[in-house]
Short mmCIF file of C-alpha atoms and ligand atoms in Angstrom, two decimals:
data_model
loop_
_atom_site.label_atom_id
_atom_site.label_comp_id
_atom_site.label_asym_id
_atom_site.label_seq_id
_atom_site.Cartn_x
_atom_site.Cartn_y
_atom_site.Cartn_z
CA UNK A 109 -18.12 8.44 -25.17
CA UNK A 110 -18.54 8.58 -21.40
CA UNK A 111 -15.87 6.58 -19.54
CA UNK A 112 -17.08 4.02 -17.03
CA UNK A 113 -15.47 2.96 -13.75
CA UNK A 114 -16.52 0.49 -11.08
CA UNK A 115 -15.26 0.89 -7.52
CA UNK A 116 -14.99 -2.45 -5.68
CA UNK A 117 -14.77 -1.47 -2.04
CA UNK A 118 -14.40 -3.19 1.33
CA UNK A 119 -16.91 -0.77 2.80
CA UNK A 120 -19.31 1.94 1.70
CA UNK A 121 -17.45 5.24 1.14
CA UNK A 122 -18.20 7.78 3.86
CA UNK A 123 -18.49 11.48 3.00
CA UNK A 124 -15.19 13.32 3.37
CA UNK A 125 -13.04 10.22 2.79
CA UNK A 126 -10.72 9.83 -0.15
CA UNK A 127 -12.91 7.45 -2.16
CA UNK A 128 -16.05 9.60 -1.77
CA UNK A 129 -14.13 12.71 -2.85
CA UNK A 130 -12.54 10.93 -5.81
CA UNK A 131 -15.93 9.67 -6.99
CA UNK A 132 -17.36 13.22 -6.71
CA UNK A 133 -14.51 14.63 -8.77
CA UNK A 134 -14.66 11.94 -11.46
CA UNK A 135 -18.41 12.44 -11.72
CA UNK A 136 -17.95 16.16 -12.33
CA UNK A 137 -15.39 15.21 -15.00
CA UNK A 138 -18.10 13.15 -16.71
CA UNK A 139 -16.80 9.73 -15.69
CA UNK A 140 -19.52 7.34 -14.54
CA UNK A 141 -18.74 5.68 -11.19
CA UNK A 142 -20.54 2.62 -9.88
CA UNK A 143 -19.85 1.30 -6.38
CA UNK A 144 -20.02 -2.44 -5.64
CA UNK A 145 -19.40 -3.90 -2.17
CA UNK A 146 -18.24 -7.53 -2.44
CA UNK A 147 -18.42 -7.98 1.36
CA UNK A 148 -22.13 -7.06 1.43
CA UNK A 149 -23.37 -8.30 -1.92
CA UNK A 150 -22.50 -11.06 -4.34
CA UNK A 151 -20.31 -9.57 -7.08
CA UNK A 152 -19.63 -11.61 -10.20
CA UNK A 153 -16.88 -10.80 -12.70
CA UNK A 154 -19.55 -10.12 -15.32
CA UNK A 155 -20.95 -7.30 -13.17
CA UNK A 156 -18.08 -5.13 -14.38
CA UNK A 157 -18.39 -6.12 -18.03
CA UNK A 158 -17.53 -3.28 -20.41
CA UNK A 159 -16.26 -0.91 -17.72
CA UNK A 160 -13.08 0.94 -18.65
CA UNK A 161 -11.44 0.63 -15.23
CA UNK A 162 -12.04 -1.21 -11.95
CA UNK A 163 -10.71 0.60 -8.90
CA UNK A 164 -10.46 -1.46 -5.71
CA UNK A 165 -9.73 -0.64 -2.09
CA UNK A 166 -10.01 -2.43 1.24
CA UNK A 167 -10.81 -5.87 -0.17
CA UNK A 168 -9.69 -9.06 1.57
CA UNK A 169 -8.12 -12.39 0.65
CA UNK A 170 -11.62 -13.71 -0.03
CA UNK A 171 -11.89 -11.28 -2.95
CA UNK A 172 -8.67 -12.38 -4.64
CA UNK A 173 -10.48 -14.75 -7.00
CA UNK A 174 -12.69 -11.93 -8.22
CA UNK A 175 -9.75 -9.58 -8.86
CA UNK A 176 -7.58 -12.22 -10.50
CA UNK A 177 -10.49 -13.26 -12.74
CA UNK A 178 -11.06 -9.64 -13.78
CA UNK A 179 -7.36 -9.34 -14.51
CA UNK A 180 -7.42 -12.55 -16.58
CA UNK A 181 -10.42 -11.18 -18.49
CA UNK A 182 -8.32 -8.16 -19.45
CA UNK A 183 -10.18 -5.67 -17.26
CA UNK A 184 -7.83 -2.82 -16.31
CA UNK A 185 -7.44 -2.69 -12.52
CA UNK A 186 -6.14 0.04 -10.24
CA UNK A 187 -4.04 -0.98 -8.43
CA UNK A 188 -3.01 -3.60 -10.99
CA UNK A 189 -3.50 -7.19 -9.87
CA UNK A 190 0.24 -7.99 -9.96
CA UNK A 191 0.87 -5.13 -7.54
CA UNK A 192 -1.82 -6.36 -5.16
CA UNK A 193 -0.17 -9.78 -4.96
CA UNK A 194 3.05 -8.11 -3.79
CA UNK A 195 1.16 -6.68 -0.81
CA UNK A 196 -0.64 -9.90 0.14
CA UNK A 197 1.39 -10.14 3.36
CA UNK A 198 4.69 -8.92 4.80
CA UNK A 199 6.62 -11.87 3.34
CA UNK A 200 5.40 -11.09 -0.19
CA UNK A 201 6.26 -7.41 0.25
CA UNK A 202 9.70 -8.26 1.59
CA UNK A 203 10.39 -10.49 -1.44
CA UNK A 204 9.18 -7.86 -3.88
CA UNK A 205 11.27 -5.10 -2.25
CA UNK A 206 14.26 -7.41 -2.20
CA UNK A 207 13.98 -7.98 -5.96
CA UNK A 208 13.39 -4.29 -6.65
CA UNK A 209 16.33 -1.97 -6.83
CA UNK A 210 15.21 0.08 -3.83
CA UNK A 211 16.91 0.19 -0.44
CA UNK A 212 14.96 -1.96 2.05
CA UNK A 213 15.96 -3.81 5.25
CA UNK A 214 17.60 -7.20 4.89
CA UNK A 215 15.40 -9.88 6.41
CA UNK A 216 14.83 -13.60 6.86
CA UNK A 217 11.76 -15.69 7.53
CA UNK A 218 11.45 -17.85 10.65
CA UNK A 219 8.68 -20.25 11.63
CA UNK A 220 9.28 -20.30 15.40
CA UNK A 221 10.00 -17.76 18.13
CA UNK A 222 13.08 -19.78 19.23
CA UNK A 223 14.59 -19.17 15.78
CA UNK A 224 13.73 -15.48 16.04
CA UNK A 225 15.53 -15.24 19.41
CA UNK A 226 18.57 -17.05 17.96
CA UNK A 227 18.60 -14.53 15.12
CA UNK A 228 18.42 -11.68 17.65
CA UNK A 229 21.56 -13.10 19.28
CA UNK A 230 23.46 -12.07 16.15
CA UNK A 231 22.10 -8.53 15.57
CA UNK A 232 19.42 -6.06 16.67
CA UNK A 233 16.21 -6.80 14.81
CA UNK A 234 12.66 -5.75 14.07
CA UNK A 235 10.28 -8.72 14.02
CA UNK A 236 7.10 -8.57 11.96
CA UNK A 237 4.26 -11.08 12.04
CA UNK A 238 3.91 -12.13 8.40
CA UNK A 239 0.13 -11.81 8.56
CA UNK A 240 0.15 -8.57 10.54
CA UNK A 241 -2.80 -6.22 10.35
CA UNK A 242 -0.69 -3.04 10.00
CA UNK A 243 -0.77 0.18 12.06
CA UNK A 244 2.22 -1.03 14.02
CA UNK A 245 0.46 -4.18 15.30
CA UNK A 246 2.69 -7.23 15.10
CA UNK A 247 5.91 -5.19 14.70
CA UNK A 248 8.43 -5.43 17.54
CA UNK A 249 12.04 -4.18 17.90
CA UNK A 250 14.86 -5.64 20.00
CA UNK A 251 15.00 -6.35 22.91
CA UNK A 252 12.46 -9.11 22.32
CA UNK A 253 10.48 -10.94 25.03
CA UNK A 254 11.30 -14.61 25.73
CA UNK A 255 7.72 -15.72 25.03
CA UNK A 256 6.17 -15.20 21.57
CA UNK A 257 3.94 -12.09 21.73
CA UNK A 258 2.27 -12.94 18.43
CA UNK A 259 1.73 -15.86 16.07
CA UNK A 260 4.29 -16.77 13.40
CA UNK A 261 5.60 -17.15 10.84
CA UNK A 262 7.87 -14.17 11.35
CA UNK A 263 9.81 -11.83 9.12
CA UNK A 264 12.97 -10.80 11.00
CA UNK A 265 14.56 -7.62 9.65
CA UNK A 266 17.78 -5.84 10.53
CA UNK A 267 16.94 -2.90 12.77
CA UNK A 268 17.65 0.32 10.87
CA UNK A 269 18.75 3.02 13.31
CA UNK A 270 16.64 6.12 12.66
CA UNK A 271 15.40 9.32 14.26
CA UNK A 272 11.99 7.91 15.29
CA UNK A 273 10.14 9.78 12.54
CA UNK A 274 8.64 8.08 9.48
CA UNK A 275 8.62 9.85 6.15
CA UNK A 276 5.26 8.67 4.85
CA UNK A 277 5.11 9.14 1.10
CA UNK A 278 1.67 9.20 -0.51
CA UNK A 279 1.81 8.43 -4.20
CA UNK A 280 -0.83 8.77 -6.93
CA UNK A 281 0.75 8.03 -10.30
CA UNK A 282 3.66 10.46 -10.57
CA UNK A 283 2.37 12.69 -7.76
CA UNK A 284 4.15 12.31 -4.39
CA UNK A 285 3.23 14.06 -1.11
CA UNK A 286 4.70 13.53 2.32
CA UNK A 287 3.68 13.46 5.96
CA UNK A 288 5.98 13.14 8.95
CA UNK A 289 4.62 10.73 11.54
CA UNK A 290 6.18 9.23 14.66
CA UNK A 291 7.37 5.67 14.14
CA UNK A 292 5.02 3.17 15.78
CA UNK A 293 8.17 1.75 17.43
CA UNK A 294 8.31 4.90 19.60
CA UNK A 295 4.66 6.06 19.78
CA UNK A 296 1.33 4.31 19.20
CA UNK A 297 -0.29 4.71 15.79
CA UNK A 298 -1.74 8.12 14.97
CA UNK A 299 -3.73 9.33 12.00
CA UNK A 300 -2.24 12.83 12.41
CA UNK A 301 0.85 13.78 10.44
CA UNK A 302 2.82 16.91 9.59
CA UNK A 303 3.07 17.75 5.88
CA UNK A 304 6.63 18.18 4.62
CA UNK A 305 8.19 18.99 1.27
CA UNK A 306 9.31 15.79 -0.40
CA UNK A 307 12.75 16.31 -1.95
CA UNK A 308 13.67 14.97 -5.38
CA UNK A 309 15.55 11.97 -3.95
CA UNK A 310 12.61 10.77 -1.84
CA UNK A 311 10.10 11.41 -4.64
CA UNK A 312 12.22 9.37 -7.01
CA UNK A 313 12.52 6.58 -4.44
CA UNK A 314 8.72 6.50 -4.03
CA UNK A 315 8.08 6.43 -7.78
CA UNK A 316 10.71 3.75 -8.32
CA UNK A 317 9.21 1.62 -5.55
CA UNK A 318 5.74 1.79 -7.10
CA UNK A 319 7.08 1.10 -10.56
CA UNK A 320 8.91 -2.04 -9.39
CA UNK A 321 5.94 -3.23 -7.38
CA UNK A 322 3.34 -2.60 -10.15
CA UNK A 323 1.39 -0.14 -8.03
CA UNK A 324 -0.19 3.22 -8.90
CA UNK A 325 -1.83 4.30 -5.64
CA UNK A 326 0.17 3.57 -2.51
CA UNK A 327 1.74 4.78 0.70
CA UNK A 328 5.47 4.18 1.12
CA UNK A 329 6.92 4.25 4.65
CA UNK A 330 10.51 5.46 4.68
CA UNK A 331 12.95 5.78 7.59
CA UNK A 332 16.24 7.64 7.26
CA UNK A 333 19.01 5.25 8.26
CA UNK A 334 22.79 5.79 8.53
CA UNK A 335 23.15 5.12 4.78
CA UNK A 336 20.12 7.17 3.71
CA UNK A 337 16.43 6.49 3.08
CA UNK A 338 15.14 2.92 3.49
CA UNK A 339 11.69 1.68 2.44
CA UNK A 340 10.24 -0.32 5.37
CA UNK A 341 6.60 -0.70 4.28
CA UNK A 342 4.24 -0.20 1.35
CA UNK A 343 0.44 -0.01 1.59
CA UNK A 344 -2.05 -0.08 -1.26
CA UNK A 345 -4.44 2.84 -1.75
CA UNK A 346 -3.99 4.55 1.64
CA UNK A 347 -6.49 6.99 3.14
CA UNK A 348 -4.34 10.02 2.17
CA UNK A 349 -5.62 11.64 5.39
CA UNK A 350 -4.01 15.05 5.92
CA UNK A 351 -2.50 15.06 2.43
CA UNK A 352 -3.37 18.27 0.63
CA UNK A 353 -5.26 17.95 -2.67
CA UNK A 354 -5.00 14.15 -2.49
CA UNK A 355 -8.42 13.50 -4.03
CA UNK A 356 -7.51 15.61 -7.04
CA UNK A 357 -4.21 13.77 -7.49
CA UNK A 358 -5.89 10.35 -7.22
CA UNK A 359 -8.78 11.30 -9.53
CA UNK A 360 -6.34 12.81 -12.06
CA UNK A 361 -4.36 9.58 -12.03
CA UNK A 362 -7.50 7.50 -12.59
CA UNK A 363 -8.47 9.75 -15.48
CA UNK A 364 -5.04 9.18 -17.00
CA UNK A 365 -5.37 5.45 -16.40
CA UNK A 366 -8.74 5.54 -18.18
CA UNK A 367 -7.14 7.23 -21.14
CA UNK A 368 -4.35 4.69 -21.18
CA UNK A 369 -6.84 1.82 -21.07
CA UNK A 370 -8.26 3.19 -24.29
CA UNK A 371 -4.95 3.41 -26.07
CA UNK A 372 -4.41 0.30 -28.21
CA UNK A 373 -0.68 1.06 -28.44
CA UNK A 374 -0.09 1.07 -24.67
N1 ADP B 424 13.66 -2.72 9.75
C1 ADP B 424 13.24 -1.67 10.45
N2 ADP B 424 14.14 -0.93 11.18
C2 ADP B 424 13.75 0.12 11.92
N3 ADP B 424 12.48 0.52 12.04
C3 ADP B 424 11.53 -0.16 11.35
C4 ADP B 424 11.87 -1.28 10.53
N4 ADP B 424 10.73 -1.75 9.98
C5 ADP B 424 9.74 -0.98 10.45
N5 ADP B 424 10.20 -0.01 11.26
C6 ADP B 424 9.40 1.00 11.98
O1 ADP B 424 8.22 0.37 12.43
C7 ADP B 424 7.07 0.98 11.88
C8 ADP B 424 6.00 -0.07 11.61
O2 ADP B 424 6.51 -1.01 10.67
P1 ADP B 424 5.72 -1.31 9.32
O3 ADP B 424 6.48 -2.35 8.59
O4 ADP B 424 5.43 -0.03 8.63
O5 ADP B 424 4.41 -1.97 9.90
P2 ADP B 424 2.85 -1.66 9.69
O6 ADP B 424 2.42 -2.64 8.66
O7 ADP B 424 2.26 -1.96 11.02
O8 ADP B 424 2.69 -0.24 9.26
C9 ADP B 424 7.58 1.69 10.65
O9 ADP B 424 6.75 2.76 10.31
C10 ADP B 424 8.99 2.14 11.08
O10 ADP B 424 8.94 3.32 11.83
MG1 MG B 425 3.70 0.96 7.95
#
């Protein structure tokens, strides 16, 4: 029987982007793919009745009810709902990484900038706005300004000394690819990256991170500190831009997920 997926997307997939390419591939593999856009149309949980898998990307807090309802109805989701809740904001991610057995920066939450500055008096820090939009916005290293440059609450992390280059790990199921990109602490955000061969240690770190966080499709930002690799950020279903054969890896994972959804023993 033909497998059925629904893609719940924040915006319409443009040609050449990961979602468009994944849908093309799945279609050629005889998987039916419907696209629904909750930001442009009213989507009810029943609209995905009987689909084998709901894939979601780029949704907002306003769509959480829809996803959690689908999860409660037993609809398989990619990424799984539990994983999405770990990425709700930087505080949730910090807590999830803290509980996972992966190296991540130690950090504390502060409500006011005065508390952040007091914390900075004890050690060099990286401050992150809890509700930051990503791409380096709302992330600031020591030395910090006296006046708050962004709204709190704040996650204050120990500053990990590194070489200024992020190892960006792009994961789809068991598949891990890597791009080197300048840290946004030293250069403004860029979509360009240099592919590099991910060694076994980094690949294992990426897989372990996703396993602990209940995620299947994610980007893991790693810096190499004095004691080795440290996970500083995790993003759900990234754009995989510049990652070779990414669409194939993502589509292959979704196909596997579809098979698993069908397996009553899983
Ligand atoms: N604790 C840290 N110590 C040193 N550098 C960090 C730390 N946290 C983040 N960075 C650097 O800052 C960059 C942006 O931080 P990140 O948490 O990834 O924010 P964003 O959500 O904007 O991507 C990272 O890619 C990394 O280079
Ligand atoms: Mg990041």
